[in-house]
XYZ file of C-alpha atoms in Angstrom:
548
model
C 0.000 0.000 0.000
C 1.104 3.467 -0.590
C 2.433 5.647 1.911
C 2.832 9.428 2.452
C 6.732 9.510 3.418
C 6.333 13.485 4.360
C 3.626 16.093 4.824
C 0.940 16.936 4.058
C 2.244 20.879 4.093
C -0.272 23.098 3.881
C 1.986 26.024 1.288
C -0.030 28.836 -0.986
C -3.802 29.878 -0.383
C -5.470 33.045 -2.849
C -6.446 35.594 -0.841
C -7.732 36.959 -4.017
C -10.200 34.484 -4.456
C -10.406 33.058 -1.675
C -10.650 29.500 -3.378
C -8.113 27.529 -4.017
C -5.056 26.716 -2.476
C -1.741 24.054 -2.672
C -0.907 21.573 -0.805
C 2.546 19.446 -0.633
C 3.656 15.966 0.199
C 5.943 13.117 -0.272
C 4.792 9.449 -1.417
C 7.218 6.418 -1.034
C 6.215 5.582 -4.712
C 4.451 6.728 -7.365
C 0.744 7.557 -7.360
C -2.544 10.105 -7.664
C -2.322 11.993 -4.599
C -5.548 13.464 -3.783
C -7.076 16.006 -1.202
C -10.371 15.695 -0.406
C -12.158 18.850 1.795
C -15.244 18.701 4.223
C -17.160 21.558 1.922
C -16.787 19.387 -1.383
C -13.549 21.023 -2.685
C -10.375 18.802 -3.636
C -8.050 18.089 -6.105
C -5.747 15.704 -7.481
C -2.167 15.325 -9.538
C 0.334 12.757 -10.269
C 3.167 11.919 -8.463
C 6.632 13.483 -9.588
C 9.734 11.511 -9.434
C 13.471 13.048 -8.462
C 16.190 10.735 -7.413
C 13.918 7.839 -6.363
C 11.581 10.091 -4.382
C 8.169 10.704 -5.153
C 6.256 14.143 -4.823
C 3.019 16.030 -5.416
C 1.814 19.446 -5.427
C -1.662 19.559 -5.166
C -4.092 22.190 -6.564
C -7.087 22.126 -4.010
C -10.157 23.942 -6.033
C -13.663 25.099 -5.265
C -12.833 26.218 -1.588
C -15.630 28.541 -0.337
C -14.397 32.049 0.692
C -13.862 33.377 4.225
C -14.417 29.865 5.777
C -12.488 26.570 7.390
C -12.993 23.763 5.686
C -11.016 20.068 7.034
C -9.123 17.941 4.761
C -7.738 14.435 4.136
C -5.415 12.867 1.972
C -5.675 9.908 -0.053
C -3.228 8.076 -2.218
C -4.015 5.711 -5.029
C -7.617 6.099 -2.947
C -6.518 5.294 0.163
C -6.731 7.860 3.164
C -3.513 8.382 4.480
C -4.254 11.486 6.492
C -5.134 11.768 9.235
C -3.329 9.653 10.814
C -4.919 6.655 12.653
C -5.385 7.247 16.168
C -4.150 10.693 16.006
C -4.751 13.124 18.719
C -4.275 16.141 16.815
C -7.399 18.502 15.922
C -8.601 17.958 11.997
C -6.365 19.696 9.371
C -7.853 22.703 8.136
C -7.696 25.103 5.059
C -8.898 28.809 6.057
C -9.853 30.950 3.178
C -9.929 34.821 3.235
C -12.897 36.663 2.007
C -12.743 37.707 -1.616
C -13.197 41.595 -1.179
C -9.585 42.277 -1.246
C -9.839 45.933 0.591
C -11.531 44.743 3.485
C -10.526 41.417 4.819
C -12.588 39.822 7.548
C -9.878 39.912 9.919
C -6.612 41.047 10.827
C -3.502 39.199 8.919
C -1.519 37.440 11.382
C 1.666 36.333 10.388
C 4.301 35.083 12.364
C 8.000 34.894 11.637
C 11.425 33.705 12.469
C 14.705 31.837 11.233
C 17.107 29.515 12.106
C 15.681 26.092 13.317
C 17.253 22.843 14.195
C 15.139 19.630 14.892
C 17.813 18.694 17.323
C 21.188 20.366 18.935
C 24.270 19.284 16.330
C 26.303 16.691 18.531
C 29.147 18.876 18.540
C 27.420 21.608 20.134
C 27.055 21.330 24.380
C 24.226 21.840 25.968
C 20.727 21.863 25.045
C 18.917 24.324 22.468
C 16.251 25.151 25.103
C 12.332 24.537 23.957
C 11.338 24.783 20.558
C 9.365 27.799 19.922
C 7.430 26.806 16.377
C 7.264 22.888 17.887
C 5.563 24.822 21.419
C 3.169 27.050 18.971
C 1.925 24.437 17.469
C 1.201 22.533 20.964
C -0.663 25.446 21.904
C -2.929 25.466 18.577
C -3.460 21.811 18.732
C -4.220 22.037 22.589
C -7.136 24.279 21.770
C -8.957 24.356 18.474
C -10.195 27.260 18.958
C -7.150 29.674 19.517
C -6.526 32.115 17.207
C -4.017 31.080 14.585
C -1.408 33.166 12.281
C -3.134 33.587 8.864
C 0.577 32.676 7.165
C 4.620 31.460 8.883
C 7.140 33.328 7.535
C 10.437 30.670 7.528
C 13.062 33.240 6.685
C 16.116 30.443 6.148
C 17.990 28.004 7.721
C 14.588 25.961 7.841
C 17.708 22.777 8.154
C 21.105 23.000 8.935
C 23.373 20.782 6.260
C 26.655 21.418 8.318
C 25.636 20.959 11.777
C 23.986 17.817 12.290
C 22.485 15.927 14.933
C 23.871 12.612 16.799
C 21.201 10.465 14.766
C 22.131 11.437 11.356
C 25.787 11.769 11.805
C 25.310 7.639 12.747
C 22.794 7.483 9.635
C 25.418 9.073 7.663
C 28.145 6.563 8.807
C 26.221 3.911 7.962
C 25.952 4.655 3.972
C 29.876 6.402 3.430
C 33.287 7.349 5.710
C 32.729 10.286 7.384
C 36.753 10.642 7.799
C 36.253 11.951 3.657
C 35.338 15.128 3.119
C 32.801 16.140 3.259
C 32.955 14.643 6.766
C 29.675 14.659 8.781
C 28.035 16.878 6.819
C 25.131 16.707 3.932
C 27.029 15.229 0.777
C 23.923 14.769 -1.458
C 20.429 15.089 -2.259
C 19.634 11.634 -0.034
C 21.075 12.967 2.970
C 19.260 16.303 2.539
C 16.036 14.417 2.209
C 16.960 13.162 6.147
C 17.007 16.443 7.314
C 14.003 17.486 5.865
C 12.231 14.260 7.613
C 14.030 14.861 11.200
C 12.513 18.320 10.607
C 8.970 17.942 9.273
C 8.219 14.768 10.810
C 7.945 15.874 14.591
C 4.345 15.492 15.430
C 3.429 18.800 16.167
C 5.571 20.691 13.607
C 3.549 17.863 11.139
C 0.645 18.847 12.246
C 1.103 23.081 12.248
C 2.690 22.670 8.374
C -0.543 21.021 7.763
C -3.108 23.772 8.739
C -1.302 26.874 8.617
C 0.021 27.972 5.254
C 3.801 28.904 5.314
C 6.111 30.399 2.967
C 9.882 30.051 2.859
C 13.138 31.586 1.881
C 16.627 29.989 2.380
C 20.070 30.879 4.228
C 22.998 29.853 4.178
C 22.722 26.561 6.471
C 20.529 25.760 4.196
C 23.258 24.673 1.941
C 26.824 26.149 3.904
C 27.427 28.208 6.504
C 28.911 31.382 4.784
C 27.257 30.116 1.559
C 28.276 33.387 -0.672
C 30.074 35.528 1.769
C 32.935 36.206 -1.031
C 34.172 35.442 -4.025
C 37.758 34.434 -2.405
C 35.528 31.834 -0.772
C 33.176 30.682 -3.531
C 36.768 29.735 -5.507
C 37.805 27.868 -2.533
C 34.949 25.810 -2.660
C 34.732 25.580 -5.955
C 37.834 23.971 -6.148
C 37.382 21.158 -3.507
C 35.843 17.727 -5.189
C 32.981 17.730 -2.852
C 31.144 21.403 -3.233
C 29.706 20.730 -6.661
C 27.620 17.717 -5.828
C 26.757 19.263 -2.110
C 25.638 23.190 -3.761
C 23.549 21.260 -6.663
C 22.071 18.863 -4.087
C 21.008 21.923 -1.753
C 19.297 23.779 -4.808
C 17.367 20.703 -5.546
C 16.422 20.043 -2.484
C 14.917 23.674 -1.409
C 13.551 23.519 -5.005
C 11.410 20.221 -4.392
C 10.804 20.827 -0.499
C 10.594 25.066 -0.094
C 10.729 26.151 -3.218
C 7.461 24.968 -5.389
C 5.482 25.386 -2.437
C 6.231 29.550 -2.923
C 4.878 29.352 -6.312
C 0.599 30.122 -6.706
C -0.952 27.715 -8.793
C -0.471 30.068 -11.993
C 3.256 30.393 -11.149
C 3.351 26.720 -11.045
C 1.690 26.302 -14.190
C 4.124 28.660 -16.279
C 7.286 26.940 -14.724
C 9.216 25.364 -17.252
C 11.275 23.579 -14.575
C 8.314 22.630 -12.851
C 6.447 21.530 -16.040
C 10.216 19.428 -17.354
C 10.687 17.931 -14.116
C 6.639 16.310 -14.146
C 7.572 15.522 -18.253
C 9.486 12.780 -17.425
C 8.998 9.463 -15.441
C 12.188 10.742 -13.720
C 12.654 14.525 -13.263
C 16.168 14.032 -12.018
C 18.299 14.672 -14.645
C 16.263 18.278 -15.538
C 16.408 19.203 -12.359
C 20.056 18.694 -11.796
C 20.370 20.673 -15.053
C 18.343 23.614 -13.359
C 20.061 23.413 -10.798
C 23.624 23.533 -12.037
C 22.662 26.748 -14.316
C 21.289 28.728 -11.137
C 25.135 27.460 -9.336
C 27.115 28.917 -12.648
C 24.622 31.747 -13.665
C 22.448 33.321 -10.538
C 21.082 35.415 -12.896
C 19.237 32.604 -14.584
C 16.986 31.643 -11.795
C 14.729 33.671 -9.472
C 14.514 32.820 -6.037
C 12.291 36.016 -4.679
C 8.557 36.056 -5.145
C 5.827 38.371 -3.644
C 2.540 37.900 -2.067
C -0.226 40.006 -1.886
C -2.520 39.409 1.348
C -5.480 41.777 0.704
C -3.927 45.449 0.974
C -0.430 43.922 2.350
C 2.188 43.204 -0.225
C 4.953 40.808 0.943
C 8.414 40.389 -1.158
C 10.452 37.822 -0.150
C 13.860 38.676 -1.165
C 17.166 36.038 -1.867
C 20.277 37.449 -0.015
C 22.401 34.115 -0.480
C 22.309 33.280 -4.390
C 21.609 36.666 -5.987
C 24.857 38.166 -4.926
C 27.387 40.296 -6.966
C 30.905 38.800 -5.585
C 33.517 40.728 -7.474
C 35.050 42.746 -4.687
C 34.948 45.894 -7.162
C 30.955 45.496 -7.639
C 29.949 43.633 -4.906
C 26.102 43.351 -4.408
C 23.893 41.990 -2.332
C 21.399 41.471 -5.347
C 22.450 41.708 -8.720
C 21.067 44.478 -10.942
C 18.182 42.154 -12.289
C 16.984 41.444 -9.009
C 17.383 44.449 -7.589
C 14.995 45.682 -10.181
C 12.721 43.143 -9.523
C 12.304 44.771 -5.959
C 12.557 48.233 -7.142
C 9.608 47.106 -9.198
C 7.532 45.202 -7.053
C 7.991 47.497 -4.041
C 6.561 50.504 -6.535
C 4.260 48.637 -8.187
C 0.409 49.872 -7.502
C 2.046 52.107 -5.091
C -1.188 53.686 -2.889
C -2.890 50.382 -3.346
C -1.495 48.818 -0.617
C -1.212 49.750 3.322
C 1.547 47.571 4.351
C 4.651 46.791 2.787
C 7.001 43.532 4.267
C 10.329 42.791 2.869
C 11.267 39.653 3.712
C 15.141 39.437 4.214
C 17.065 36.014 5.600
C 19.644 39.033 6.607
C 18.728 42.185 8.918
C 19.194 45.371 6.936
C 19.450 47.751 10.302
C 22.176 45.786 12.640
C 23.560 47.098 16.040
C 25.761 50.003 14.960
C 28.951 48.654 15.960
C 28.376 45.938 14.050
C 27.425 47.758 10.990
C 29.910 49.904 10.625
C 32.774 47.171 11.365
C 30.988 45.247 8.136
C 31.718 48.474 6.128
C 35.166 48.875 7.383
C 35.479 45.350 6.425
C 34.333 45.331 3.034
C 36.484 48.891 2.423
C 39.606 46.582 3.744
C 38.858 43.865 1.460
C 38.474 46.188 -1.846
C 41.889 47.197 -0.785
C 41.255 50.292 0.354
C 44.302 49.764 3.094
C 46.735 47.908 0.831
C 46.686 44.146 -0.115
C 48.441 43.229 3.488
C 45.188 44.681 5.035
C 42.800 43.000 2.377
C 43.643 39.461 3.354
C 43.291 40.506 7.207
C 39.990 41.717 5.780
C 38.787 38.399 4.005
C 40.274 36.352 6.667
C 37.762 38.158 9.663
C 35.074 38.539 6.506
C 34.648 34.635 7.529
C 35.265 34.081 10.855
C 33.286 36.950 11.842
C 29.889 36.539 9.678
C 30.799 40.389 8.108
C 28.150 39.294 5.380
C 25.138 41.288 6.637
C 23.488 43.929 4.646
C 26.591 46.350 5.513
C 28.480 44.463 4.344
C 27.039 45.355 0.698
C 27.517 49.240 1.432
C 25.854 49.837 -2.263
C 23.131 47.993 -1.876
C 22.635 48.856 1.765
C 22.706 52.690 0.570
C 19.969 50.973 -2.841
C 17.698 49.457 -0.232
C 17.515 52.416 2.173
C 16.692 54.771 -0.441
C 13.986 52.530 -1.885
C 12.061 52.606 1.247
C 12.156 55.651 1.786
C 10.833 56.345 -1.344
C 7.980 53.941 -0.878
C 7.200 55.489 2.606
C 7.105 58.642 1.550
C 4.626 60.907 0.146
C 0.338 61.123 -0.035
C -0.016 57.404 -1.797
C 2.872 55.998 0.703
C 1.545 52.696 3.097
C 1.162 53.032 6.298
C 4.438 51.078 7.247
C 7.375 49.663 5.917
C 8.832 46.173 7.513
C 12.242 44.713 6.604
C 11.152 41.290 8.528
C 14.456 39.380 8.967
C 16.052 36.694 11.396
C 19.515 35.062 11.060
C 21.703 36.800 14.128
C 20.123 34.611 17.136
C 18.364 37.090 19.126
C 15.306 39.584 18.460
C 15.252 43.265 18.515
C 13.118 46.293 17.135
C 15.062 49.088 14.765
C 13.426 52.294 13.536
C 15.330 54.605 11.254
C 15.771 58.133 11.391
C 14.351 59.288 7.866
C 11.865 61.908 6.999
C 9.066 59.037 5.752
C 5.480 59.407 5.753
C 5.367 55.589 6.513
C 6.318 54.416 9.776
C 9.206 52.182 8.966
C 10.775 48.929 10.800
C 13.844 46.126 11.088
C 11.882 43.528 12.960
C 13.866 40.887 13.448
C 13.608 37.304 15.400
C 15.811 34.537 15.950
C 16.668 31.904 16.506
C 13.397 28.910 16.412
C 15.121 26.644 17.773
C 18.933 27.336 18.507
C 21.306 29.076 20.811
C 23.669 31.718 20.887
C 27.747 31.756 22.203
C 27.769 34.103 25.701
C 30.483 35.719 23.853
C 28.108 36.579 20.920
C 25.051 37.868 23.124
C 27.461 40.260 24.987
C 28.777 41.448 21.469
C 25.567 42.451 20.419
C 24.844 43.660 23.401
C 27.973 46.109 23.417
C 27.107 46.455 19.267
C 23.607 48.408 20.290
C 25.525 50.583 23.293
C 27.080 54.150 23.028
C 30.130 52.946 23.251
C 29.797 50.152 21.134
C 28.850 53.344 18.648
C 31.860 55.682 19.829
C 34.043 52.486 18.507
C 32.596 51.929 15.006
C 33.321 55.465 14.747
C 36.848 53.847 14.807
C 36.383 51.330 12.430
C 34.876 54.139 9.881
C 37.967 56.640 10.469
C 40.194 53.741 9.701
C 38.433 52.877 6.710
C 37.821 56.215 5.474
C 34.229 55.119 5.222
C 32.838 58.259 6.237
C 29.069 57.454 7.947
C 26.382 55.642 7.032
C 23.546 57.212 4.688
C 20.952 57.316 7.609
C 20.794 56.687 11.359
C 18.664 54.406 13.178
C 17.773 53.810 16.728
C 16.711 50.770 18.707
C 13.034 50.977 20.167
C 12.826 47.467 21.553
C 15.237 44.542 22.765
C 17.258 42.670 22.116
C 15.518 39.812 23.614
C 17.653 36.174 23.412
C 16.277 32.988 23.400
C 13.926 30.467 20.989
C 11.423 32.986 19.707
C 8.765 34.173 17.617
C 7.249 37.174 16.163
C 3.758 38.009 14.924
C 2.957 40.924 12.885
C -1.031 41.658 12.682
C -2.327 44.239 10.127
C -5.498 45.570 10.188
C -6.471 48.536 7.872
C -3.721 50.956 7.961
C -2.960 49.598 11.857
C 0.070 47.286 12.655
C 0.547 45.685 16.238
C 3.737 43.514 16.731
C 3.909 40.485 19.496
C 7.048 38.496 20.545
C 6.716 35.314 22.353
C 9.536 32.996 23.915
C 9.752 29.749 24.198
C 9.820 28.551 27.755
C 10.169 25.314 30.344
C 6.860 23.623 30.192
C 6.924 24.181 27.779
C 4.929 27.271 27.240
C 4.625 30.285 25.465
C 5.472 33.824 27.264
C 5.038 37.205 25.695
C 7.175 39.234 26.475
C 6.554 42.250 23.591
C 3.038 43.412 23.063
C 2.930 46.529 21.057
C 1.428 48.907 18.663
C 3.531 50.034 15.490
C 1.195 52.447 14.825
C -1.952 54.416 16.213
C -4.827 52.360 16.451
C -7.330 53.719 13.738
């Protein structure tokens, strides 16, 4: 008999419509998967196959607007969800209202990055309670809680270089770990066990199958570092392991993040999508993809936007889009930084909230900031080619990689915001929503915007964070942690950043997670922390804006 090997995931609903929406698994062979909902609506699609794995994304039609409807799964007819005996309330769809100005209740959606299933076994001591695996014990705990409309997974959803006891020994079992690439993710197999340690606990199972989430890589994801020069990329290009590892990670957040980003018209018009489900074996197109987005970013599109009523959402790639070349060095390349530029000013005045979704914080603690700009000044030479390699050399052990890093396109993104939140047709905020640096804080800038404009970011899900590190940051958001990147600029002749900013809340450290809820032209923002128990506290409860 069939079985469902992974999911079901719960990925894009049309708050246009109001519906239809997609839902993702993984079969242990080929079949029909099909989703069948309480109100009549369902759909069906044949299995896809890439390296002996078996996949469907199915379109779920004929939903009925502004309602919850349950669902089960059946392959090759047979129900395979829910599970038997399962204690877990029915998994739902919830579909907006169709009149896309006023939406029948506030969007909630919560955010955060950086998640592992388990502590690596090199790491001591324990990661602390999961915050997205405690959420969902809440929801499930009582049907009737209010639940975010959307997650926001902003990267390092697995971690292919820091691995947990169990696979290390699962990895020892199918090659030498003494080889390189030692006991880390070597293929696309292995990254299909991370992907099952992750989505197979219980409760995250359960939450990925009700609430709709939407996802956008980091650098664990594939490497730590993944992109932070182009020193680096040619030392991994040049080791016999990297090719096989980068392609496997593209393939991999393709199949298990990726499609699930795409609305059932994007997924129709994907030639990748629609070569991959040609074939009885999409392996070899894939692969192809994939090695074309590794030699030629520019190729391949990893950002998308979402419109949720009157909220637009752009989910931006700060890993593969990058400009390298230490003389041009971007964080997007010109393409996609048009493609923001674009979708940010698109309809401009037709929407009243604006969220940028970036993996990477664009408004760090100022010491921090401007010790990324002295960096990158160092390693374009700026100090001599004695003070460039000390440059590239901390450039990696130090994570200079940020947003500041990219002084061009820090100055590019700045200026686009405040050109959004300016002016009679400008939203009534602006949110660069980001994770990433394991700990959660509140940033306002100091710009003369119409919008009121944010850095929210929150992290980590599920990690921890060095004692060293937390008193870094700490000292990185203090006056004199700003009195000594004054330093750092003098000594790079980098003069001072294009704007100022300020910290209004935090930093808070700990497993975490934020929720942003828009209503109107309001905005309230709540942080809650993962605690023994375990249990959810809050710990931020606050208005972004004046209540209307």
């Amino acid at each position: 008999m069939t079985a469902m090997r992974l999911g079901p995931l719960l990925r894009y609903v049309n708050w246009d419509t109001g519906d239809s929406a997609t839902i993702w698994l993984e079969a242990d062979r080929p079949c029909t998967a099909e989703v069948l909902c309480s109100d009549g609506a369902g759909g069906s699609v044949r299995t896809f196959q890439v390296a002996g794995h078996h996949y469907a994304m199915v379109p779920v039609t004929g939903l009925t607007p502004d309602s919850t409807t349950a669902y089960e799964v059946l392959l090759d007819g047979v129900r395979v969800w829910p599970l038997p005996d399962t204690h877990f309330p029915p998994s739902t769809i919830t579909t907006p209202a169709t009149a896309r100005a006023h939406p029948p209740h506030p969007l909630r959606l919560t955010f955060g990055s950086c998640r592992q299933a388990a502590p690596p076994a090199d790491r001591r001591g324990p990661h602390g309670a999961d915050a997205l695996d405690t959420l969902a014990a809440q929801l499930a705990a009582d049907p009737d809680a209010v639940r975010p409309d959307v997650l926001l997974l902003l990267g390092d959803q697995v971690y292919a270089d820091h691995l947990s006891r169990a696979t290390r020994q699962w990895l020892s079992a199918r090659r030498d770990l003494r080889e390189a690439p030692g006991a880390q993710v070597a293929d696309f197999e292995e990254y299909t066990r991370l992907y099952y340690e992750s989505w197979l606990d219980p409760e995250i199972r359960w939450l990925l199958s009700t609430v709709p989430s939407l996802h956008i890589f980091d650098d664990h994801d594939v490497i730590d570092d993944w992109n932070t020069s182009a020193a680096w990329l040619a030392e991994m290009r040049a080791t016999p392991w990297w090719q096989e590892r980068v392609l496997s990670g593209l393939m991999s957040y393709w199949v298990y993040q990726h499609l699930g980003n795409l609305s059932p018209a994007e997924l129709a018009a994907d030639a990748v999508y629609a070569a991959v489900r040609a074939t009885p074996d999409g392996t070899d197109a894939l692969r192809a993809f994939a090695a074309s987005a590794d030699a030629d970013p520019a190729t391949v599109r990893w950002s998308y936007r979402r419109d949720f009523g009157r909220s637009r959402l752009l989910m931006v790639d700060t890993r593969a889009a990058r400009v390298l070349d230490e003389d041009g060095r971007a964080m997007l390349d010109p393409a996609e930084q048009q493609w923001l530029r674009d979708n940010a000013l698109a309809g401009h005045g037709g929407y009243d909230h604006l969220l940028i979704g970036s993996s990477l914080p664009w408004l760090m603690p100022p010491l921090v900031h401007d010790a990324e700009v002295w960096n990158a000044a160092l390693c374009r030479g700026e100090r001599g080619p004695r003070w460039a390699r000390i440059g590239e050399n901390l450039r990696r052990r130090s994570d200079l990689e940020h947003w500041a890093a990219f002084p061009a396109s820090f100055a590019a993104l700045s200026d686009l915001i405040e050109e959004v939140g300016t002016g009679p047709r400008a939203p009534a905020t602006v949110c660069v929503l980001s994770g990433d640096v394991h700990h959660a804080y509140v940033a306002e800038p100091r710009i003369p915007s119409t919008a009121r404009v944010f850095q929210l970011t929150c992290s980590p899900v599920h990690n921890s964070i060095h004692t060293a590190v937390k008193w870094g940051f700490r000292l990185g958001w203090s006056r004199w942690g700003r009195w000594l990147g004054r330093g750092f600029s003098r000594h790079g002749r980098t003069g001072r950043p294009p704007l100022s900013w300020r910290r209004t809340g935090g930093p808070w450290f700990g497993n975490q997670l934020m929720t942003l809820s828009l209503s109107g032209r309001s905005a309230r923002l709540r942080l809650d922390q993962a605690r023994k128990g375990p249990r959810l506290a809050t710990v931020l409860d606050r208005d972004l804006t004046p209540p209307e």
